[in-house]
XYZ file of C-alpha atoms in Angstrom:
751
model
C 5.141 -39.860 -0.308
C 6.415 -41.610 -3.434
C 5.346 -45.259 -3.578
C 5.882 -48.331 -5.746
C 3.670 -51.400 -6.209
C 2.048 -53.079 -3.219
C 4.606 -54.847 -0.981
C 3.167 -58.277 -1.593
C 3.662 -57.964 -5.353
C 7.244 -56.712 -5.313
C 9.740 -59.005 -7.048
C 12.978 -57.777 -8.637
C 13.262 -58.491 -12.374
C 16.558 -59.586 -13.846
C 18.683 -56.614 -14.946
C 18.489 -56.028 -18.682
C 19.002 -53.022 -20.918
C 15.744 -51.401 -21.983
C 15.618 -50.127 -25.587
C 14.726 -46.569 -24.565
C 16.797 -46.671 -21.359
C 19.377 -44.075 -22.321
C 16.701 -41.814 -23.721
C 14.873 -42.021 -20.390
C 18.074 -41.076 -18.534
C 18.578 -38.065 -20.807
C 14.953 -37.045 -20.232
C 15.465 -37.303 -16.459
C 18.494 -35.042 -16.653
C 16.565 -32.579 -18.822
C 13.846 -32.504 -16.141
C 16.551 -31.809 -13.545
C 17.884 -28.892 -15.577
C 14.357 -27.475 -15.657
C 14.480 -27.100 -11.850
C 17.724 -25.115 -11.813
C 16.328 -21.679 -12.622
C 17.808 -20.419 -9.332
C 21.391 -21.049 -10.588
C 23.493 -19.037 -13.028
C 24.544 -20.173 -16.517
C 28.126 -20.999 -15.425
C 26.845 -23.196 -12.602
C 24.471 -25.048 -14.916
C 27.312 -25.693 -17.381
C 29.410 -27.188 -14.529
C 26.483 -29.451 -13.645
C 26.296 -30.588 -17.297
C 30.024 -31.431 -17.161
C 29.514 -33.447 -13.966
C 26.592 -35.311 -15.578
C 28.633 -36.224 -18.675
C 31.496 -37.440 -16.456
C 29.160 -39.529 -14.238
C 27.296 -40.930 -17.257
C 30.575 -42.081 -18.801
C 31.848 -43.499 -15.471
C 28.658 -45.564 -14.949
C 28.419 -46.655 -18.605
C 27.217 -50.270 -18.794
C 26.082 -50.374 -15.151
C 22.392 -51.154 -14.553
C 20.103 -50.878 -11.562
C 18.161 -53.928 -10.365
C 15.136 -52.905 -12.467
C 17.211 -52.713 -15.658
C 17.455 -48.908 -15.855
C 20.870 -47.342 -16.508
C 22.617 -46.682 -13.197
C 22.936 -42.956 -14.008
C 19.194 -42.558 -13.325
C 19.939 -42.948 -9.606
C 22.474 -40.070 -9.317
C 20.091 -37.895 -11.378
C 17.252 -38.640 -8.917
C 19.549 -37.800 -5.966
C 20.531 -34.494 -7.612
C 16.829 -33.745 -8.251
C 16.074 -34.077 -4.535
C 18.990 -31.744 -3.743
C 17.602 -29.282 -6.304
C 14.275 -29.284 -4.412
C 16.258 -28.026 -1.412
C 17.874 -25.409 -3.694
C 21.389 -26.654 -2.915
C 24.243 -24.992 -4.772
C 26.015 -26.202 -7.923
C 28.862 -27.909 -6.039
C 26.374 -30.040 -4.091
C 24.474 -30.994 -7.250
C 27.719 -31.934 -9.013
C 28.719 -34.100 -6.029
C 25.234 -35.696 -6.035
C 25.633 -36.663 -9.707
C 29.071 -38.182 -9.029
C 28.504 -39.514 -5.487
C 29.072 -43.161 -6.501
C 31.883 -42.523 -8.994
C 34.733 -43.162 -6.525
C 33.044 -46.103 -4.802
C 31.686 -48.009 -7.821
C 33.743 -46.843 -10.813
C 37.312 -46.619 -9.510
C 37.563 -42.857 -10.049
C 40.251 -41.327 -7.812
C 39.849 -38.250 -5.663
C 42.848 -36.707 -7.432
C 41.049 -36.957 -10.775
C 37.960 -35.269 -9.317
C 40.099 -32.467 -7.855
C 41.743 -31.851 -11.237
C 38.447 -31.841 -13.171
C 35.983 -30.240 -10.730
C 37.948 -28.687 -7.861
C 38.713 -29.666 -4.268
C 35.314 -28.723 -2.694
C 33.374 -31.082 -5.015
C 35.984 -33.856 -4.575
C 35.774 -33.498 -0.784
C 31.993 -33.856 -0.897
C 32.200 -37.016 -3.025
C 34.952 -38.450 -0.816
C 32.864 -37.798 2.299
C 30.044 -39.847 0.775
C 32.278 -42.785 -0.181
C 32.137 -45.849 2.067
C 35.305 -47.626 3.212
C 34.656 -50.720 1.097
C 38.300 -51.173 0.129
C 39.532 -51.696 3.696
C 39.348 -55.054 5.473
C 36.988 -55.122 8.477
C 36.130 -58.051 10.709
C 32.362 -57.464 10.598
C 29.758 -55.595 8.569
C 28.964 -53.524 11.677
C 32.599 -52.437 11.991
C 32.608 -51.414 8.311
C 29.333 -49.561 8.833
C 30.592 -47.778 11.947
C 33.895 -46.699 10.411
C 32.189 -45.530 7.192
C 29.775 -43.466 9.258
C 32.682 -42.092 11.288
C 34.314 -40.938 8.021
C 31.073 -39.347 6.805
C 30.644 -37.658 10.200
C 34.019 -35.937 9.941
C 33.217 -34.734 6.412
C 29.765 -33.655 7.537
C 31.197 -31.571 10.402
C 33.207 -29.602 7.837
C 30.352 -29.298 5.349
C 26.719 -30.136 6.164
C 25.997 -30.664 2.421
C 27.555 -34.142 2.798
C 24.699 -35.402 4.945
C 22.056 -33.656 2.810
C 23.307 -35.497 -0.298
C 23.486 -38.742 1.687
C 19.873 -38.331 2.846
C 18.761 -37.690 -0.750
C 20.678 -40.837 -1.795
C 19.077 -42.951 0.937
C 15.588 -41.575 0.162
C 15.804 -42.609 -3.502
C 17.210 -46.032 -2.564
C 14.264 -46.565 -0.193
C 11.769 -45.425 -2.861
C 13.134 -48.108 -5.191
C 13.657 -50.778 -2.508
C 11.030 -52.978 -4.187
C 13.565 -53.735 -6.927
C 16.057 -55.106 -4.382
C 16.106 -58.751 -3.221
C 13.841 -59.330 -0.196
C 16.882 -60.582 1.750
C 18.186 -57.001 1.877
C 14.942 -55.292 2.883
C 15.274 -55.792 6.630
C 18.932 -54.727 6.961
C 18.648 -51.579 4.835
C 15.261 -50.563 6.263
C 16.412 -51.069 9.869
C 19.523 -48.959 9.251
C 17.354 -46.247 7.675
C 14.917 -46.252 10.595
C 17.635 -46.279 13.276
C 20.167 -43.901 11.700
C 19.108 -41.878 8.677
C 15.516 -40.988 9.614
C 16.655 -39.645 13.026
C 19.460 -37.680 11.318
C 16.859 -36.087 9.026
C 14.802 -35.209 12.113
C 17.838 -33.771 13.883
C 18.551 -31.549 10.903
C 14.916 -30.411 10.673
C 14.165 -32.197 7.368
C 10.734 -33.249 8.571
C 9.261 -34.182 5.177
C 12.251 -36.464 4.477
C 12.117 -37.780 8.064
C 8.474 -38.844 7.714
C 8.994 -40.354 4.263
C 11.997 -42.424 5.399
C 10.025 -43.699 8.406
C 7.060 -44.751 6.260
C 9.249 -46.415 3.621
C 11.231 -48.285 6.291
C 7.988 -49.444 7.928
C 6.691 -50.593 4.552
C 9.643 -52.874 3.850
C 10.200 -54.026 7.440
C 6.561 -55.014 8.004
C 4.866 -55.274 4.550
C 1.755 -57.042 5.858
C 1.169 -54.591 8.727
C 1.784 -51.673 6.379
C -0.813 -52.895 3.901
C -3.484 -53.589 6.537
C -2.943 -50.232 8.233
C -2.934 -48.418 4.886
C -6.359 -49.871 4.032
C -7.707 -48.936 7.484
C -6.467 -45.355 7.079
C -8.044 -45.034 3.619
C -11.432 -46.182 4.997
C -11.112 -43.782 7.933
C -10.246 -40.929 5.564
C -13.431 -41.581 3.605
C -15.595 -41.789 6.745
C -14.206 -38.603 8.269
C -14.117 -36.491 5.111
C -17.245 -34.563 6.133
C -15.905 -33.989 9.660
C -12.594 -32.589 8.372
C -14.409 -30.336 5.869
C -16.658 -29.012 8.680
C -13.720 -28.268 10.973
C -11.884 -26.482 8.161
C -14.945 -24.303 7.382
C -15.422 -23.373 11.030
C -11.729 -22.534 11.558
C -11.552 -20.485 8.337
C -14.695 -18.613 9.416
C -13.272 -17.832 12.876
C -10.089 -16.340 11.389
C -12.003 -14.471 8.654
C -14.220 -12.779 11.274
C -11.060 -11.462 12.935
C -9.731 -10.217 9.617
C -6.640 -12.498 9.769
C -5.244 -13.758 6.479
C -4.040 -17.323 7.081
C -3.268 -20.485 5.114
C -4.892 -23.641 6.528
C -3.531 -27.031 5.477
C -4.981 -30.384 6.529
C -2.428 -32.911 7.729
C -2.523 -36.593 8.581
C -0.356 -38.772 10.801
C 2.019 -40.975 8.824
C 1.383 -44.704 8.815
C 4.526 -45.296 10.847
C 3.568 -42.781 13.566
C 0.073 -44.371 13.794
C 1.662 -47.831 14.048
C 4.176 -46.673 16.681
C 1.409 -45.136 18.809
C -0.696 -48.306 18.555
C 2.308 -50.454 19.452
C 3.634 -48.355 22.359
C 0.236 -47.712 23.990
C -1.357 -51.067 23.052
C -4.220 -49.394 21.157
C -6.408 -50.596 18.313
C -6.640 -48.426 15.196
C -10.072 -47.136 16.243
C -8.606 -45.933 19.568
C -6.074 -43.610 17.885
C -8.071 -40.369 17.901
C -5.535 -37.779 16.738
C -4.840 -39.074 13.230
C -5.970 -35.828 11.596
C -4.806 -32.290 12.212
C -4.376 -28.849 10.697
C -1.415 -26.570 10.124
C -2.220 -22.865 10.184
C 0.368 -20.531 8.648
C -0.039 -16.931 9.875
C 1.638 -13.656 8.812
C 3.802 -12.917 11.854
C 4.850 -14.195 15.262
C 2.236 -12.400 17.394
C -0.483 -13.842 15.131
C 0.566 -17.323 16.330
C -0.602 -16.505 19.860
C -3.679 -14.565 18.671
C -4.641 -17.537 16.520
C -4.162 -19.893 19.453
C -6.658 -17.813 21.465
C -9.186 -17.960 18.627
C -8.888 -21.744 18.403
C -9.317 -22.181 22.161
C -12.505 -20.112 21.982
C -13.800 -22.183 19.063
C -13.066 -25.657 20.552
C -12.147 -26.826 24.044
C -8.419 -27.596 24.499
C -7.261 -30.958 25.862
C -5.405 -30.253 29.161
C -1.655 -30.859 29.022
C -1.559 -30.951 25.217
C -0.234 -27.420 24.599
C 3.413 -27.097 23.466
C 5.176 -23.792 22.815
C 8.095 -24.471 20.464
C 8.118 -20.795 19.413
C 9.420 -19.482 22.733
C 11.529 -22.637 23.231
C 12.580 -23.952 19.768
C 13.840 -27.486 19.269
C 17.583 -27.938 18.756
C 17.068 -28.453 15.024
C 15.501 -24.974 14.717
C 11.843 -26.138 14.634
C 9.340 -23.520 15.852
C 5.582 -23.899 16.147
C 2.677 -23.770 18.612
C 0.973 -27.138 19.150
C -2.421 -27.647 20.748
C -4.947 -30.503 20.715
C -8.625 -29.531 20.702
C -11.851 -31.482 21.147
C -13.642 -30.979 17.832
C -17.143 -31.982 16.695
C -18.400 -35.381 17.927
C -15.667 -35.441 20.601
C -12.846 -36.063 18.087
C -9.344 -34.933 19.118
C -7.731 -32.725 16.462
C -4.191 -31.326 16.634
C -3.460 -27.805 15.384
C -0.045 -26.312 14.629
C 0.386 -22.547 14.239
C 3.502 -21.002 12.709
C 4.715 -18.207 10.438
C 5.785 -18.792 6.817
C 9.471 -18.586 7.796
C 8.894 -21.130 10.590
C 7.059 -23.390 8.127
C 9.996 -23.418 5.701
C 12.437 -24.309 8.499
C 9.993 -26.917 9.907
C 9.870 -28.799 6.608
C 13.398 -28.195 5.300
C 15.545 -27.580 8.403
C 19.189 -27.031 7.487
C 18.199 -27.022 3.812
C 16.087 -23.894 4.502
C 19.396 -22.037 4.523
C 19.738 -22.591 0.767
C 16.021 -22.061 0.136
C 16.420 -18.566 1.575
C 19.857 -18.087 -0.050
C 20.970 -16.324 3.116
C 24.708 -16.936 2.835
C 27.286 -19.301 1.452
C 27.310 -22.949 2.700
C 29.044 -23.305 6.026
C 27.751 -19.947 7.274
C 26.524 -19.147 10.775
C 22.908 -19.905 9.802
C 23.787 -23.453 8.799
C 25.939 -23.990 11.839
C 23.283 -22.586 14.191
C 20.797 -25.261 13.140
C 23.129 -28.234 13.300
C 26.374 -27.427 15.089
C 25.396 -28.404 18.641
C 24.443 -31.950 17.686
C 27.330 -32.353 15.203
C 29.806 -31.251 17.875
C 28.348 -33.829 20.254
C 28.908 -36.570 17.648
C 32.466 -35.339 17.050
C 33.211 -35.527 20.773
C 31.924 -39.113 20.826
C 33.980 -40.230 17.812
C 37.178 -38.671 19.216
C 36.847 -40.590 22.494
C 35.522 -43.922 21.195
C 37.963 -46.164 19.353
C 35.935 -49.379 19.388
C 33.663 -49.537 16.301
C 30.682 -51.312 17.862
C 30.818 -49.066 20.956
C 30.877 -45.972 18.716
C 27.885 -47.284 16.751
C 25.938 -47.847 20.001
C 26.693 -44.300 21.188
C 25.566 -42.841 17.865
C 22.261 -44.733 17.932
C 21.572 -43.495 21.463
C 22.382 -39.897 20.566
C 20.078 -39.880 17.522
C 16.881 -40.044 19.597
C 14.778 -36.893 19.170
C 14.947 -34.271 21.907
C 11.922 -34.347 24.186
C 12.853 -32.842 27.583
C 13.749 -29.170 28.109
C 15.509 -28.237 31.352
C 17.220 -25.123 32.705
C 20.499 -24.265 34.370
C 20.394 -21.952 37.429
C 21.370 -19.128 35.030
C 18.175 -19.839 32.980
C 20.043 -21.324 30.015
C 17.869 -23.992 28.380
C 19.136 -27.462 27.397
C 17.307 -30.050 25.285
C 17.860 -33.697 26.274
C 16.334 -37.032 25.193
C 13.313 -38.227 27.127
C 14.478 -40.294 30.106
C 17.714 -38.299 30.464
C 19.124 -38.119 33.992
C 20.998 -35.578 36.094
C 24.309 -37.025 34.840
C 23.255 -36.562 31.200
C 22.571 -32.910 32.058
C 25.965 -32.554 33.771
C 27.863 -33.917 30.764
C 25.749 -31.801 28.381
C 27.064 -28.701 30.208
C 30.733 -29.761 30.183
C 32.698 -32.992 30.611
C 34.537 -31.415 33.576
C 31.213 -30.827 35.363
C 30.115 -34.415 34.738
C 33.431 -35.933 35.836
C 33.418 -34.019 39.147
C 29.678 -34.281 39.954
C 28.847 -35.477 43.486
C 25.279 -34.239 44.044
C 22.448 -32.315 42.412
C 19.579 -30.003 43.275
C 16.440 -30.089 41.132
C 14.113 -27.134 41.665
C 16.014 -26.392 44.870
C 15.696 -29.911 46.357
C 18.551 -32.387 46.841
C 18.093 -35.323 44.437
C 20.146 -38.421 43.431
C 22.360 -38.274 40.343
C 20.276 -40.982 38.653
C 17.040 -38.908 38.821
C 15.208 -38.617 35.481
C 14.534 -35.043 34.400
C 11.173 -33.531 33.470
C 10.249 -30.543 31.318
C 10.928 -27.256 33.091
C 13.256 -28.639 35.794
C 15.907 -26.232 37.043
C 19.010 -28.350 37.665
C 22.097 -27.390 39.660
C 25.129 -29.703 39.755
C 27.305 -29.822 42.885
C 30.940 -30.704 42.105
C 34.015 -31.619 44.136
C 37.595 -31.066 42.987
C 38.761 -34.627 43.741
C 35.632 -36.466 42.534
C 35.860 -38.978 39.663
C 33.273 -40.726 37.439
C 31.604 -43.802 38.887
C 31.307 -46.891 36.617
C 27.764 -47.364 38.006
C 26.702 -44.217 36.103
C 26.888 -46.206 32.849
C 23.840 -48.197 33.980
C 21.493 -45.195 33.907
C 22.814 -42.411 31.606
C 20.858 -42.070 28.347
C 22.920 -39.872 26.011
C 25.801 -41.089 23.868
C 27.822 -38.034 24.940
C 27.600 -38.896 28.651
C 28.274 -42.593 28.055
C 31.342 -41.968 25.879
C 32.757 -39.338 28.280
C 32.418 -41.671 31.284
C 33.963 -44.637 29.460
C 36.796 -42.528 28.083
C 37.640 -41.115 31.528
C 37.480 -44.515 33.228
C 39.716 -46.103 30.582
C 42.223 -43.248 30.792
C 42.181 -43.339 34.592
C 42.584 -47.118 34.692
C 45.511 -46.914 32.290
C 47.235 -44.220 34.349
C 46.715 -46.078 37.624
C 47.782 -49.393 36.096
C 50.912 -47.719 34.726
C 51.822 -46.346 38.172
C 51.160 -49.694 39.883
C 53.099 -51.610 37.218
C 56.074 -49.271 37.626
C 56.103 -49.848 41.393
C 55.797 -53.615 40.949
C 58.560 -53.888 38.331
C 60.879 -51.710 40.403
C 60.237 -53.943 43.434
C 60.852 -57.073 41.344
C 64.111 -55.557 40.083
C 65.218 -54.807 43.664
C 64.766 -58.517 44.407
C 67.302 -59.131 41.611
C 69.792 -56.744 43.263
C 69.164 -53.620 41.121
C 68.049 -50.576 43.106
C 65.892 -48.751 40.515
C 64.396 -48.944 37.040
C 66.702 -47.781 34.252
C 65.644 -44.664 32.362
C 63.749 -45.104 29.089
C 66.166 -43.061 26.993
C 69.863 -42.543 26.586
C 72.182 -45.443 27.379
C 69.356 -47.815 28.391
C 67.096 -47.344 25.345
C 68.538 -50.437 23.626
C 67.895 -52.488 26.794
C 64.236 -51.441 26.881
C 63.870 -52.206 23.153
C 65.170 -55.758 23.745
C 62.804 -56.188 26.724
C 59.817 -55.016 24.665
C 60.682 -57.505 21.904
C 60.813 -60.217 24.613
C 57.383 -59.285 26.067
C 55.720 -58.352 22.766
C 54.713 -54.872 23.926
C 54.761 -51.768 21.716
C 56.036 -49.345 24.347
C 57.415 -49.067 27.869
C 54.107 -47.518 29.005
C 52.104 -50.440 27.607
C 54.381 -52.946 29.337
C 54.049 -51.220 32.716
C 50.244 -51.006 32.294
C 50.139 -54.729 31.456
C 52.082 -55.506 34.644
C 49.680 -53.348 36.653
C 46.678 -55.121 35.077
C 48.142 -58.565 35.722
C 48.747 -59.413 32.061
C 52.486 -59.762 32.770
C 54.184 -61.171 35.871
C 56.496 -58.527 37.365
C 59.003 -61.057 38.721
C 59.496 -62.708 35.304
C 59.896 -59.348 33.544
C 62.235 -58.220 36.345
C 64.480 -61.284 35.922
C 64.714 -60.718 32.153
C 65.455 -57.013 32.635
C 68.185 -57.854 35.194
C 69.809 -60.204 32.663
C 69.696 -57.522 29.952
C 71.184 -54.934 32.329
C 73.963 -57.319 33.322
C 74.876 -57.560 29.609
C 75.538 -53.806 29.698
C 77.926 -54.268 32.642
C 75.533 -53.451 35.524
C 76.199 -55.881 38.402
C 73.548 -56.934 40.972
C 74.021 -55.659 44.548
C 74.364 -58.719 46.800
C 73.499 -56.718 49.948
C 70.261 -55.493 48.341
C 69.303 -59.051 47.345
C 69.801 -60.237 50.954
C 67.840 -57.272 52.346
C 64.911 -57.854 50.008
C 64.769 -61.578 50.775
C 64.858 -60.880 54.492
C 62.111 -58.240 54.174
C 59.959 -60.671 52.233
C 60.399 -63.300 54.962
C 61.702 -65.720 52.349
C 58.099 -66.646 51.554
C 58.430 -68.635 48.336
C 54.640 -68.815 47.799
C 54.565 -65.062 47.195
C 56.891 -64.446 44.301
C 57.092 -60.652 43.989
C 58.061 -57.684 46.168
C 55.944 -55.761 48.671
C 53.469 -53.126 47.385
C 52.144 -50.488 49.777
C 48.412 -49.601 49.578
C 46.697 -46.478 50.894
C 43.343 -46.544 49.037
C 44.297 -43.995 46.378
C 45.152 -46.574 43.696
C 41.861 -46.202 41.818
C 40.663 -48.791 39.315
C 43.969 -50.682 39.111
C 43.471 -52.115 42.629
C 40.261 -53.824 43.766
C 39.470 -54.835 47.336
C 37.792 -58.247 47.249
C 34.059 -58.269 48.027
C 34.281 -61.745 49.538
C 36.406 -60.702 52.536
C 36.332 -56.873 52.377
C 39.814 -56.242 53.845
C 40.356 -53.068 55.877
C 43.587 -51.481 57.218
C 44.918 -53.605 60.050
C 43.998 -56.919 58.369
C 46.829 -59.074 57.069
C 46.487 -59.033 53.300
C 47.817 -60.579 50.087
C 47.496 -59.397 46.469
C 46.340 -61.513 43.530
C 47.117 -60.366 39.979
C 43.912 -61.218 38.142
C 44.370 -61.677 34.414
C 43.490 -58.267 32.977
C 41.728 -57.227 36.205
C 44.611 -55.496 37.954
C 45.529 -56.238 41.594
C 42.826 -57.846 43.762
C 43.457 -57.603 47.513
C 42.260 -60.402 49.842
C 42.683 -60.837 53.596
C 45.200 -63.624 54.193
C 42.573 -65.876 55.854
C 39.996 -65.442 53.050
C 38.847 -68.890 51.767
C 38.612 -67.581 48.188
C 42.107 -66.102 48.400
C 43.531 -69.363 49.791
C 41.970 -71.373 46.938
C 43.522 -68.994 44.392
C 46.900 -69.199 46.150
C 46.883 -73.019 45.987
C 45.943 -73.000 42.309
C 47.780 -69.940 40.976
C 50.557 -69.118 43.455
C 52.843 -67.368 40.980
C 50.247 -64.616 40.490
C 50.379 -63.549 44.159
C 52.531 -60.793 45.584
C 53.039 -59.313 49.015
C 51.050 -56.192 49.843
C 50.876 -54.108 52.983
C 48.896 -51.159 54.277
C 50.442 -47.707 54.151
C 50.961 -45.924 57.474
C 48.158 -43.445 56.709
C 45.393 -44.663 54.335
C 43.731 -41.749 52.553
C 40.091 -42.945 52.631
C 37.689 -45.176 54.593
C 37.139 -48.807 53.531
C 33.882 -50.738 53.353
C 33.142 -53.774 55.506
C 29.989 -55.565 56.690
C 28.669 -56.100 60.219
C 25.769 -58.333 61.221
C 23.668 -57.050 64.122
C 21.207 -59.407 65.828
C 18.389 -57.410 67.451
C 15.303 -58.136 69.510
C 12.167 -57.145 67.636
C 10.578 -53.870 68.735
C 9.674 -50.307 67.750
C 12.523 -47.961 66.840
C 15.196 -50.676 66.874
C 16.585 -49.831 63.424
C 16.826 -46.123 64.309
C 18.702 -46.874 67.556
C 21.163 -49.193 65.775
C 21.781 -46.624 63.019
C 22.351 -43.932 65.669
C 24.908 -46.142 67.445
C 26.846 -46.593 64.180
C 26.700 -42.847 63.496
C 27.847 -42.107 67.065
C 30.992 -44.131 66.330
C 31.604 -41.874 63.269
C 31.060 -44.596 60.663
C 29.031 -44.107 57.477
C 26.291 -46.591 56.550
C 26.418 -47.375 52.812
C 23.789 -50.143 52.664
C 21.257 -51.908 54.916
C 19.873 -55.416 54.280
C 17.111 -56.816 56.511
C 16.357 -59.832 54.322
C 12.952 -60.951 53.051
C 11.835 -63.027 56.042
C 8.921 -61.762 58.176
C 9.749 -60.139 61.531
C 10.694 -62.595 64.284
C 11.649 -62.389 67.951
C 15.299 -61.939 66.943
C 16.318 -60.551 63.535
C 19.672 -60.229 61.785
C 20.307 -56.861 60.123
C 23.312 -56.568 57.815
C 24.992 -53.145 57.570
C 27.661 -52.163 55.020
C 29.711 -49.456 56.729
C 32.806 -47.391 55.875
C 35.533 -47.440 58.550
C 39.112 -46.169 58.820
C 40.711 -49.407 60.093
C 40.291 -52.379 62.458
C 40.478 -50.097 65.488
C 37.613 -47.982 64.148
C 35.589 -51.141 63.432
C 36.135 -52.268 67.049
C 34.711 -48.908 68.249
C 31.610 -49.421 66.096
C 31.063 -52.934 67.452
C 31.450 -51.721 71.062
C 28.935 -48.933 70.431
C 26.480 -51.435 68.977
C 26.845 -53.906 71.841
C 25.993 -51.151 74.343
C 22.754 -50.376 72.485
C 19.471 -51.637 74.010
C 17.768 -54.393 71.959
C 21.106 -55.475 70.370
C 21.758 -59.124 71.193
C 24.955 -59.570 69.175
C 27.158 -57.559 66.790
C 30.016 -58.997 64.737
C 31.936 -58.537 61.533
C 30.584 -60.574 58.628
C 32.971 -62.986 56.908
C 32.076 -64.874 53.702
C 32.474 -68.642 53.893
């Protein structure tokens, strides 16, 4: 890891031009050219052209430490050269700040260096020139732009990671006020992206640098403790290495053994999450063994398990089941000399290259051109997931939250019934699995079987689970799922569906309400949106301030507009076109409404299929057969109360113009929930007998509440049950009253 001075001594000097500054920049570029032996002469000449252009564009600009700004793009290009990226990527790395900081246009870059290079630079350019309400919104929209560019060409994110790595290496030159924000963003976003793309060396370096500048004091203390531990355990590590080398030599296996050490950040995270002291972290040291071919991985594992005893449950086979980012390796933890836990990783040379360089390994091997199947295989699944999220999430902060969730490393591997394997974040639930398969499966999920057993949809998944999703054609997402899903994909899919569904239902309800309000004005039906009535609708939309007819109808359905007021205005506008109100219709509507002036809009029929645009009040839980009224909550849609509900009566007295008449349809399409209170005499089997009586009356129990009080001679049990109507509820109550041990049964009404 590249480091600067100790955190406590970091203080940014005032920018000033150093005498040999430009010479140092030229020397840095010369060093970069020395790493480009893998490129042809024409490519190197194009890189020289890009350097001259960037040097001229940044002329006079200095970094915080006084160095010419061009030293930063050179350092970024040098990191890209380590990954053996192509000439276009190196040119874009040298010019990655030219558009953002120097006013260079994309058109100019296209003319000088071609469209592919210009597209890369544009993908790396933040949206600084647009006006955003908050820094987070700017950050989210800039990331959204980079994501779209990155989906077309993965080199965008590789250059961005090189840029962020160099900025973190030189963070000590920045004001302390910026350390926390930049380091937190790196730890939450860019380090996980590096991990997702298999850039493990970059991932570990970004974590350690972020830790250093987020918690300088903890970093320094832990660094000293690790140095002391390294000195104390030097003999132990040397002994283990000799013994392992000897075991492989006796078998005639040619291997490369490399000692490895946990990063400071991973040690700190383990101490913090498991509440351990430094001395209690026993697996700080480990070894990586690189073997000739795949079968040698398993042979080597057997040799190690004969040499030292394995720790149960600490074996991981990422060769047979690779991680999504392409990582393959065998992991095992063994009990070494003096009872010390030591982790070993076994992999082939090809696996080792991919493990350290991930997507960049594609260029290291020079397999194909950028954008080939190899590149896509390593990153496409995750990138597609992010694209799905950005397409369905329009709110910037919501998008940012989804992205952060979806960047967590994969930790749980589960199977479909067809033995296809899926990798999900630790803590993922059945619903995360369903949406990972397909949004249609998630939207229609009603039940699940895990390893052949029926389990709830909120069940957390474990490694090796075989999960089967049961779907129903008419099922829809439940808002309650948002409280337990873990992946950004599942969360964005659920929210998108619920918003779309609510908009559709609100539109349908608003159309019915406006048509009813118009009938009260003597006009039989809504005018069409096109043709001769288009001008009328345009005038109405200017009056209400809506952008479209659909938005206006949705607003009426959600209670943001009063249907009767919009109806009166529309009737006036129609009369201007020569359409006369029907006096007979006005009389009929007033008679049907009972001339009730407290309810100002027409009658709406309800059958339970209205979805999210209509809510049935929890305070009174109306069911078919009850007399009901509808309250247009502001932005909440239509809320239905029974007409004797105390809450509904208070709202009617205070906000009468927001009420409208509602009635039950002749044939409701679903059962409705209500609550009954059953008073029982204490005794064995009482709850089972009461539940059987409810089931015998063909009602479903959705919830049971027995309270927290200790058992008494007589106890109240509250049941939430689903019934068809008042007649069905009466059957349930009769069945309960005939049950032994039941003293009283009645419907619960809120005060």
